[in-house]
Amino acid sequence: MTVAIEAERLVKRFGEQTVLDDLSFTVDEGTVLGVLGPNGSGKTTAVKAVTGLYRLDSGQARIFGRSVVQDADEVKQFTGFSGQYAAVDEDLSTAENLVLVGRLYGHSKADARRRADQLIDAFDMGSYARKRVGQHSGGMRRRVDLACALVGDPRVLVLDEPTTGLDPTSRQGLWEMIKELVAGGMTLLLTTQYLEEADVLADHVLVIAEGRQVALGTPDELKGRLGGDRVQVELASPEQDGRAAVHAVQALLNGSDADVTAGDGHLTFRTPEAARKLVPCVNALTEAGVAIEGISVQQPTLDDVFFALTRDSGSPSAAGVAVAERSE
Ligand SMILES: Nc1ncnc2c1ncn2[C@@H]1O[C@H](COP(=O)(O)OP(=O)(O)OP(=O)(O)O)[C@@H](O)[C@H]1O
């Protein structure tokens, strides 16, 4: 498989602060890498460095084998970038913004107009084509911004928090557009605060903290490392039964190291193949004289993974999850 984006040992400092600390990753052509991390962990800096928008202190980034610094002009021809804040001109209409970007790419007026019309159609923005972007909603502005990033018909798209601030419907709409682009062969690197977004869109997820890699894997691989599904038992009399319930479940799970906790009227624990253990669990609790109100099983989410990995950000090993090597 062809490597589309290659970030090799990126180091970026702002003054005394090291924001990217030997960060490396690759994105294969036609795949999606989602970058997750707490606020200030270096996500935006990483994607800007990879598109050549920031000069690095050391390390290098290449897109389709071309250096984003030495071959910047060439790289711009096949890379689209959409930043966190919609970079469209509010005083221009949707169509005018798109034509302007086309002209910046060196397209003739006629070609720029043709491309603008294509994108307006593809993004279903016909009724907004002649309206000033300043009058658009946040969601529509994001669409225009994404369309602007596609004017040059890029093979690689880099999106920094593409749906931040959008309502769930607009977010879904944008996800559908992004999925279509990826289905068409686009390579995508995106940062996001929404873990569901990474789950829906990304083939691989890179979790960073303090500019360093904490984990890398498919969403399922990362979830799989949490140690199974989360079982929550609602206790009928929590004050009375909490301790007995914890002991009963620990005995059932065959080990005092099982992370069984009781509180707020609930008993929770994580275990592989949880569904199979529900009946034995109810029996063990009943035998221990613990009355229960209900029981539920939740599969791990990327949110769970994120909290586990970044609980002690900057000290990945303390999070108890090994750094994954991506399997090709
Ligand atoms: N131009 C700059 N000058 C100085 N410091 C900067 C600059 N840009 C970013 N930083 C600092 O670098 C760190 C990482 O910032 P960055 O925007 O990359 O993080 P992020 O993970 O994208 O955060 P968020 O999730 O809040 O968008 C932060 O501490 C930030 O203050």
GROMACS .gro file of C-alpha atoms and ligand atoms in nm:
model
  359
    1MET     CA    1   0.000   0.000   0.000
    2THR     CA    2   0.125   0.350  -0.081
    3VAL     CA    3   0.204   0.575   0.210
    4ALA     CA    4   0.027   0.907   0.152
    5ILE     CA    5   0.132   1.101   0.462
    6GLU     CA    6   0.452   1.042   0.651
    7ALA     CA    7   0.542   1.229   0.969
    8GLU     CA    8   0.889   1.138   1.086
    9ARG     CA    9   1.011   1.229   1.434
   10LEU     CA   10   0.841   1.570   1.441
   11VAL     CA   11   0.970   1.812   1.701
   12LYS     CA   12   0.815   2.157   1.737
   13ARG     CA   13   0.888   2.405   2.011
   14PHE     CA   14   0.717   2.730   2.091
   15GLY     CA   15   0.968   2.911   2.311
   16GLU     CA   16   1.049   2.684   2.603
   17GLN     CA   17   0.752   2.456   2.537
   18THR     CA   18   0.803   2.138   2.335
   19VAL     CA   19   0.467   2.090   2.167
   20LEU     CA   20   0.558   1.800   1.937
   21ASP     CA   21   0.802   1.564   2.098
   22ASP     CA   22   0.940   1.311   1.850
   23LEU     CA   23   0.603   1.233   1.699
   24SER     CA   24   0.588   0.991   1.406
   25PHE     CA   25   0.298   0.845   1.213
   26THR     CA   26   0.196   0.743   0.863
   27VAL     CA   27  -0.133   0.738   0.677
   28ASP     CA   28  -0.178   0.492   0.393
   29GLU     CA   29  -0.341   0.611   0.074
   30GLY     CA   30  -0.720   0.590   0.086
   31THR     CA   31  -0.735   0.550   0.464
   32VAL     CA   32  -0.834   0.778   0.750
   33LEU     CA   33  -0.618   0.855   1.053
   34GLY     CA   34  -0.794   1.028   1.342
   35VAL     CA   35  -0.576   1.217   1.589
   36LEU     CA   36  -0.715   1.239   1.942
   37GLY     CA   37  -0.574   1.410   2.246
   38PRO     CA   38  -0.666   1.642   2.531
   39ASN     CA   39  -0.678   2.019   2.474
   40GLY     CA   40  -0.330   2.151   2.411
   41SER     CA   41  -0.178   1.809   2.338
   42GLY     CA   42  -0.048   1.925   2.000
   43LYS     CA   43  -0.310   1.798   1.752
   44THR     CA   44  -0.342   2.122   1.557
   45THR     CA   45   0.033   2.176   1.561
   46ALA     CA   46   0.084   1.822   1.428
   47VAL     CA   47  -0.154   1.859   1.133
   48LYS     CA   48  -0.025   2.206   1.051
   49ALA     CA   49   0.332   2.075   1.055
   50VAL     CA   50   0.232   1.791   0.828
   51THR     CA   51   0.084   2.030   0.573
   52GLY     CA   52   0.389   2.257   0.587
   53LEU     CA   53   0.209   2.540   0.768
   54TYR     CA   54   0.456   2.529   1.059
   55ARG     CA   55   0.833   2.507   1.039
   56LEU     CA   56   0.964   2.218   1.247
   57ASP     CA   57   1.259   2.228   1.485
   58SER     CA   58   1.349   1.882   1.362
   59GLY     CA   59   1.196   1.590   1.182
   60GLN     CA   60   1.023   1.595   0.849
   61ALA     CA   61   0.686   1.548   0.687
   62ARG     CA   62   0.623   1.412   0.341
   63ILE     CA   63   0.310   1.378   0.134
   64PHE     CA   64   0.331   1.118  -0.138
   65GLY     CA   65   0.706   1.118  -0.086
   66ARG     CA   66   0.743   1.495  -0.137
   67SER     CA   67   0.880   1.711   0.141
   68VAL     CA   68   0.618   1.958   0.264
   69VAL     CA   69   0.899   2.215   0.300
   70GLN     CA   70   1.129   2.166   0.001
   71ASP     CA   71   0.850   2.065  -0.239
   72ALA     CA   72   0.586   2.291  -0.085
   73ASP     CA   73   0.439   2.412  -0.415
   74GLU     CA   74   0.396   2.060  -0.547
   75VAL     CA   75   0.249   1.938  -0.216
   76LYS     CA   76  -0.008   2.219  -0.218
   77GLN     CA   77  -0.136   2.093  -0.551
   78PHE     CA   78  -0.254   1.765  -0.403
   79THR     CA   79  -0.329   1.857  -0.043
   80GLY     CA   80  -0.640   2.028   0.095
   81PHE     CA   81  -0.649   2.175   0.444
   82SER     CA   82  -0.943   2.297   0.648
   83GLY     CA   83  -0.856   2.455   0.982
   84GLN     CA   84  -1.039   2.484   1.310
   85TYR     CA   85  -1.182   2.824   1.230
   86ALA     CA   86  -1.359   2.848   0.900
   87ALA     CA   87  -1.121   3.046   0.682
   88VAL     CA   88  -1.379   3.171   0.438
   89ASP     CA   89  -1.429   3.538   0.358
   90GLU     CA   90  -1.752   3.645   0.528
   91ASP     CA   91  -1.809   3.934   0.289
   92LEU     CA   92  -1.811   3.710  -0.015
   93SER     CA   93  -2.083   3.466  -0.121
   94THR     CA   94  -2.034   3.088  -0.121
   95ALA     CA   95  -1.968   3.090  -0.495
   96GLU     CA   96  -1.732   3.388  -0.477
   97ASN     CA   97  -1.527   3.219  -0.204
   98LEU     CA   98  -1.491   2.906  -0.412
   99VAL     CA   99  -1.397   3.099  -0.725
  100LEU     CA  100  -1.142   3.301  -0.529
  101VAL     CA  101  -0.974   2.982  -0.403
  102GLY     CA  102  -0.975   2.841  -0.757
  103ARG     CA  103  -0.803   3.158  -0.882
  104LEU     CA  104  -0.543   3.122  -0.603
  105TYR     CA  105  -0.476   2.773  -0.738
  106GLY     CA  106  -0.407   2.938  -1.074
  107HIS     CA  107  -0.727   2.822  -1.244
  108SER     CA  108  -0.870   3.039  -1.522
  109LYS     CA  109  -1.186   3.234  -1.438
  110ALA     CA  110  -1.401   2.991  -1.637
  111ASP     CA  111  -1.240   2.684  -1.477
  112ALA     CA  112  -1.272   2.836  -1.130
  113ARG     CA  113  -1.642   2.901  -1.189
  114ARG     CA  114  -1.695   2.550  -1.324
  115ARG     CA  115  -1.529   2.394  -1.021
  116ALA     CA  116  -1.727   2.620  -0.786
  117ASP     CA  117  -2.054   2.509  -0.950
  118GLN     CA  118  -1.952   2.142  -0.921
  119LEU     CA  119  -1.880   2.177  -0.551
  120ILE     CA  120  -2.197   2.377  -0.485
  121ASP     CA  121  -2.393   2.093  -0.645
  122ALA     CA  122  -2.200   1.818  -0.467
  123PHE     CA  123  -2.246   1.988  -0.131
  124ASP     CA  124  -2.609   2.071  -0.193
  125MET     CA  125  -2.547   2.441  -0.137
  126GLY     CA  126  -2.747   2.575  -0.433
  127SER     CA  127  -2.971   2.798  -0.225
  128TYR     CA  128  -2.668   2.943  -0.047
  129ALA     CA  129  -2.454   2.998  -0.356
  130ARG     CA  130  -2.520   3.372  -0.386
  131LYS     CA  131  -2.560   3.446  -0.014
  132ARG     CA  132  -2.287   3.617   0.182
  133VAL     CA  133  -2.105   3.363   0.399
  134GLY     CA  134  -2.135   3.604   0.694
  135GLN     CA  135  -2.507   3.526   0.690
  136HIS     CA  136  -2.458   3.148   0.692
  137SER     CA  137  -2.506   2.928   0.997
  138GLY     CA  138  -2.198   2.770   1.153
  139GLY     CA  139  -2.277   2.438   0.985
  140MET     CA  140  -2.313   2.592   0.639
  141ARG     CA  141  -1.991   2.789   0.688
  142ARG     CA  142  -1.812   2.462   0.768
  143ARG     CA  143  -1.948   2.312   0.449
  144VAL     CA  144  -1.821   2.607   0.248
  145ASP     CA  145  -1.484   2.573   0.419
  146LEU     CA  146  -1.467   2.201   0.338
  147ALA     CA  147  -1.568   2.274  -0.021
  148CYS     CA  148  -1.288   2.536  -0.040
  149ALA     CA  149  -1.039   2.271   0.073
  150LEU     CA  150  -1.154   2.056  -0.219
  151VAL     CA  151  -1.125   2.316  -0.494
  152GLY     CA  152  -0.783   2.187  -0.600
  153ASP     CA  153  -0.923   1.831  -0.621
  154PRO     CA  154  -0.674   1.708  -0.359
  155ARG     CA  155  -0.569   1.347  -0.306
  156VAL     CA  156  -0.502   1.420   0.060
  157LEU     CA  157  -0.732   1.611   0.291
  158VAL     CA  158  -0.634   1.739   0.634
  159LEU     CA  159  -0.917   1.851   0.860
  160ASP     CA  160  -0.865   2.012   1.200
  161GLU     CA  161  -1.174   1.953   1.414
  162PRO     CA  162  -1.412   1.967   1.117
  163THR     CA  163  -1.735   1.946   1.315
  164THR     CA  164  -1.659   2.134   1.637
  165GLY     CA  165  -1.955   2.344   1.738
  166LEU     CA  166  -2.199   2.183   1.496
  167ASP     CA  167  -2.533   2.044   1.605
  168PRO     CA  168  -2.580   1.665   1.574
  169THR     CA  169  -2.768   1.691   1.244
  170SER     CA  170  -2.508   1.913   1.079
  171ARG     CA  171  -2.233   1.690   1.217
  172GLN     CA  172  -2.397   1.381   1.067
  173GLY     CA  173  -2.434   1.565   0.735
  174LEU     CA  174  -2.066   1.652   0.728
  175TRP     CA  175  -1.970   1.295   0.824
  176GLU     CA  176  -2.167   1.167   0.526
  177MET     CA  177  -1.981   1.405   0.296
  178ILE     CA  178  -1.646   1.303   0.440
  179LYS     CA  179  -1.735   0.932   0.406
  180GLU     CA  180  -1.820   0.986   0.040
  181LEU     CA  181  -1.485   1.154  -0.019
  182VAL     CA  182  -1.304   0.865   0.146
  183ALA     CA  183  -1.509   0.611  -0.050
  184GLY     CA  184  -1.384   0.794  -0.360
  185GLY     CA  185  -1.022   0.723  -0.260
  186MET     CA  186  -0.932   1.033  -0.059
  187THR     CA  187  -0.668   1.002   0.213
  188LEU     CA  188  -0.778   1.181   0.528
  189LEU     CA  189  -0.598   1.304   0.836
  190LEU     CA  190  -0.830   1.458   1.092
  191THR     CA  191  -0.818   1.584   1.446
  192THR     CA  192  -1.128   1.572   1.657
  193GLN     CA  193  -1.261   1.626   2.006
  194TYR     CA  194  -1.551   1.393   1.935
  195LEU     CA  195  -1.451   1.035   1.989
  196GLU     CA  196  -1.762   0.913   1.813
  197GLU     CA  197  -1.636   1.103   1.509
  198ALA     CA  198  -1.310   0.909   1.515
  199ASP     CA  199  -1.504   0.587   1.565
  200VAL     CA  200  -1.729   0.659   1.267
  201LEU     CA  201  -1.467   0.793   1.028
  202ALA     CA  202  -1.121   0.667   1.119
  203ASP     CA  203  -0.950   0.344   1.013
  204HIS     CA  204  -0.677   0.413   1.266
  205VAL     CA  205  -0.666   0.634   1.570
  206LEU     CA  206  -0.355   0.803   1.707
  207VAL     CA  207  -0.386   0.919   2.067
  208ILE     CA  208  -0.137   1.186   2.170
  209ALA     CA  209  -0.060   1.362   2.496
  210GLU     CA  210   0.195   1.639   2.539
  211GLY     CA  211   0.303   1.597   2.179
  212ARG     CA  212   0.390   1.229   2.215
  213GLN     CA  213   0.222   0.915   2.093
  214VAL     CA  214   0.025   0.737   2.362
  215ALA     CA  215  -0.142   0.474   2.145
  216LEU     CA  216  -0.208   0.385   1.785
  217GLY     CA  217  -0.450   0.127   1.651
  218THR     CA  218  -0.788   0.069   1.494
  219PRO     CA  219  -1.081   0.185   1.707
  220ASP     CA  220  -1.161  -0.180   1.782
  221GLU     CA  221  -0.802  -0.262   1.879
  222LEU     CA  222  -0.796   0.028   2.121
  223LYS     CA  223  -1.131  -0.065   2.272
  224GLY     CA  224  -1.022  -0.429   2.298
  225ARG     CA  225  -0.733  -0.330   2.521
  226LEU     CA  226  -0.962  -0.205   2.794
  227GLY     CA  227  -1.028  -0.552   2.923
  228GLY     CA  228  -1.380  -0.619   2.806
  229ASP     CA  229  -1.732  -0.488   2.845
  230ARG     CA  230  -1.847  -0.279   3.135
  231VAL     CA  231  -2.115  -0.442   3.350
  232GLN     CA  232  -2.327  -0.227   3.577
  233VAL     CA  233  -2.542  -0.381   3.846
  234GLU     CA  234  -2.806  -0.166   4.011
  235LEU     CA  235  -2.826  -0.262   4.377
  236ALA     CA  236  -3.158  -0.268   4.563
  237SER     CA  237  -3.000  -0.166   4.898
  238PRO     CA  238  -2.658  -0.021   4.821
  239GLU     CA  239  -2.565   0.082   5.178
  240GLN     CA  240  -2.624  -0.266   5.307
  241ASP     CA  241  -2.502  -0.472   5.015
  242GLY     CA  242  -2.209  -0.281   4.862
  243ARG     CA  243  -1.922  -0.475   5.019
  244ALA     CA  244  -2.087  -0.815   4.996
  245ALA     CA  245  -2.163  -0.746   4.630
  246VAL     CA  246  -1.802  -0.651   4.553
  247HIS     CA  247  -1.673  -0.968   4.722
  248ALA     CA  248  -1.926  -1.190   4.546
  249VAL     CA  249  -1.832  -1.055   4.203
  250GLN     CA  250  -1.459  -1.062   4.275
  251ALA     CA  251  -1.489  -1.428   4.372
  252LEU     CA  252  -1.685  -1.498   4.056
  253LEU     CA  253  -1.422  -1.327   3.841
  254ASN     CA  254  -1.157  -1.529   4.014
  255GLY     CA  255  -0.929  -1.262   4.133
  256SER     CA  256  -0.907  -0.976   4.376
  257ASP     CA  257  -0.735  -0.767   4.104
  258ALA     CA  258  -1.063  -0.745   3.911
  259ASP     CA  259  -1.154  -0.377   3.917
  260VAL     CA  260  -1.493  -0.411   4.087
  261THR     CA  261  -1.627  -0.093   4.243
  262ALA     CA  262  -1.945  -0.006   4.428
  263GLY     CA  263  -2.093   0.339   4.476
  264ASP     CA  264  -2.403   0.548   4.407
  265GLY     CA  265  -2.620   0.240   4.430
  266HIS     CA  266  -2.424   0.061   4.157
  267LEU     CA  267  -2.165  -0.207   4.128
  268THR     CA  268  -1.946  -0.186   3.817
  269PHE     CA  269  -1.676  -0.405   3.670
  270ARG     CA  270  -1.515  -0.482   3.338
  271THR     CA  271  -1.486  -0.832   3.201
  272PRO     CA  272  -1.441  -1.002   2.865
  273GLU     CA  273  -1.746  -1.192   2.735
  274ALA     CA  274  -1.969  -1.013   2.982
  275ALA     CA  275  -2.295  -1.143   2.838
  276ARG     CA  276  -2.199  -1.499   2.934
  277LYS     CA  277  -2.127  -1.397   3.289
  278LEU     CA  278  -2.454  -1.223   3.361
  279VAL     CA  279  -2.642  -1.529   3.488
  280PRO     CA  280  -2.352  -1.652   3.708
  281CYS     CA  281  -2.318  -1.296   3.836
  282VAL     CA  282  -2.685  -1.271   3.933
  283ASN     CA  283  -2.663  -1.614   4.100
  284ALA     CA  284  -2.347  -1.520   4.293
  285LEU     CA  285  -2.505  -1.199   4.415
  286THR     CA  286  -2.828  -1.373   4.514
  287GLU     CA  287  -2.634  -1.639   4.704
  288ALA     CA  288  -2.446  -1.364   4.884
  289GLY     CA  289  -2.780  -1.217   4.987
  290VAL     CA  290  -2.747  -0.911   4.760
  291ALA     CA  291  -3.075  -0.791   4.611
  292ILE     CA  292  -3.042  -0.635   4.267
  293GLU     CA  293  -3.270  -0.402   4.073
  294GLY     CA  294  -3.118  -0.439   3.729
  295ILE     CA  295  -2.809  -0.521   3.529
  296SER     CA  296  -2.668  -0.378   3.204
  297VAL     CA  297  -2.371  -0.436   2.975
  298GLN     CA  298  -2.194  -0.164   2.778
  299GLN     CA  299  -1.932  -0.227   2.515
  300PRO     CA  300  -1.626  -0.006   2.557
  301THR     CA  301  -1.641   0.322   2.370
  302LEU     CA  302  -1.354   0.530   2.243
  303ASP     CA  303  -1.440   0.769   2.526
  304ASP     CA  304  -1.350   0.495   2.774
  305VAL     CA  305  -1.024   0.434   2.588
  306PHE     CA  306  -0.944   0.803   2.578
  307PHE     CA  307  -0.998   0.847   2.952
  308ALA     CA  308  -0.790   0.541   3.032
  309LEU     CA  309  -0.506   0.650   2.806
  310THR     CA  310  -0.495   1.015   2.901
  311ARG     CA  311  -0.585   0.986   3.270
  312ASP     CA  312  -0.227   1.066   3.350
  313SER     CA  313  -0.134   1.247   3.034
  314GLY     CA  314   0.237   1.269   2.974
  315SER     CA  315   0.294   0.941   3.148
  316PRO     CA  316   0.154   0.686   2.908
  317SER     CA  317   0.275   0.386   3.102
  318ALA     CA  318   0.080   0.499   3.405
  319ALA     CA  319  -0.237   0.466   3.203
  320GLY     CA  320  -0.173   0.094   3.192
  321VAL     CA  321  -0.210   0.058   2.820
  322ALA     CA  322   0.081  -0.047   2.606
  323VAL     CA  323   0.171   0.161   2.306
  324ALA     CA  324   0.049  -0.022   2.000
  325GLU     CA  325   0.238  -0.071   1.683
  326ARG     CA  326   0.018  -0.050   1.383
  327SER     CA  327  -0.025  -0.378   1.201
  328GLU     CA  328   0.007  -0.326   0.829
  329LIG     N1  329   0.162   2.985   1.766
  329LIG     C1  330   0.183   2.942   1.891
  329LIG     N2  331   0.264   3.006   1.975
  329LIG     C2  332   0.289   2.963   2.101
  329LIG     N3  333   0.232   2.852   2.154
  329LIG     C3  334   0.147   2.783   2.074
  329LIG     C4  335   0.118   2.823   1.939
  329LIG     N4  336   0.033   2.734   1.886
  329LIG     C5  337   0.008   2.643   1.981
  329LIG     N5  338   0.077   2.671   2.094
  329LIG     C6  339   0.077   2.591   2.218
  329LIG     O1  340   0.107   2.460   2.183
  329LIG     C7  341   0.029   2.367   2.261
  329LIG     C8  342  -0.045   2.274   2.167
  329LIG     O2  343  -0.140   2.349   2.094
  329LIG     P1  344  -0.233   2.281   1.984
  329LIG     O3  345  -0.326   2.388   1.932
  329LIG     O4  346  -0.151   2.210   1.885
  329LIG     O5  347  -0.312   2.175   2.072
  329LIG     P2  348  -0.446   2.097   2.038
  329LIG     O6  349  -0.424   1.958   2.085
  329LIG     O7  350  -0.483   2.116   1.895
  329LIG     O8  351  -0.548   2.171   2.133
  329LIG     P3  352  -0.709   2.192   2.120
  329LIG     O9  353  -0.769   2.057   2.139
  329LIG    O10  354  -0.739   2.283   2.232
  329LIG    O11  355  -0.735   2.251   1.984
  329LIG     C9  356  -0.061   2.451   2.348
  329LIG    O12  357  -0.003   2.460   2.476
  329LIG    C10  358  -0.061   2.586   2.280
  329LIG    O13  359  -0.077   2.689   2.373
   0.00000   0.00000   0.00000
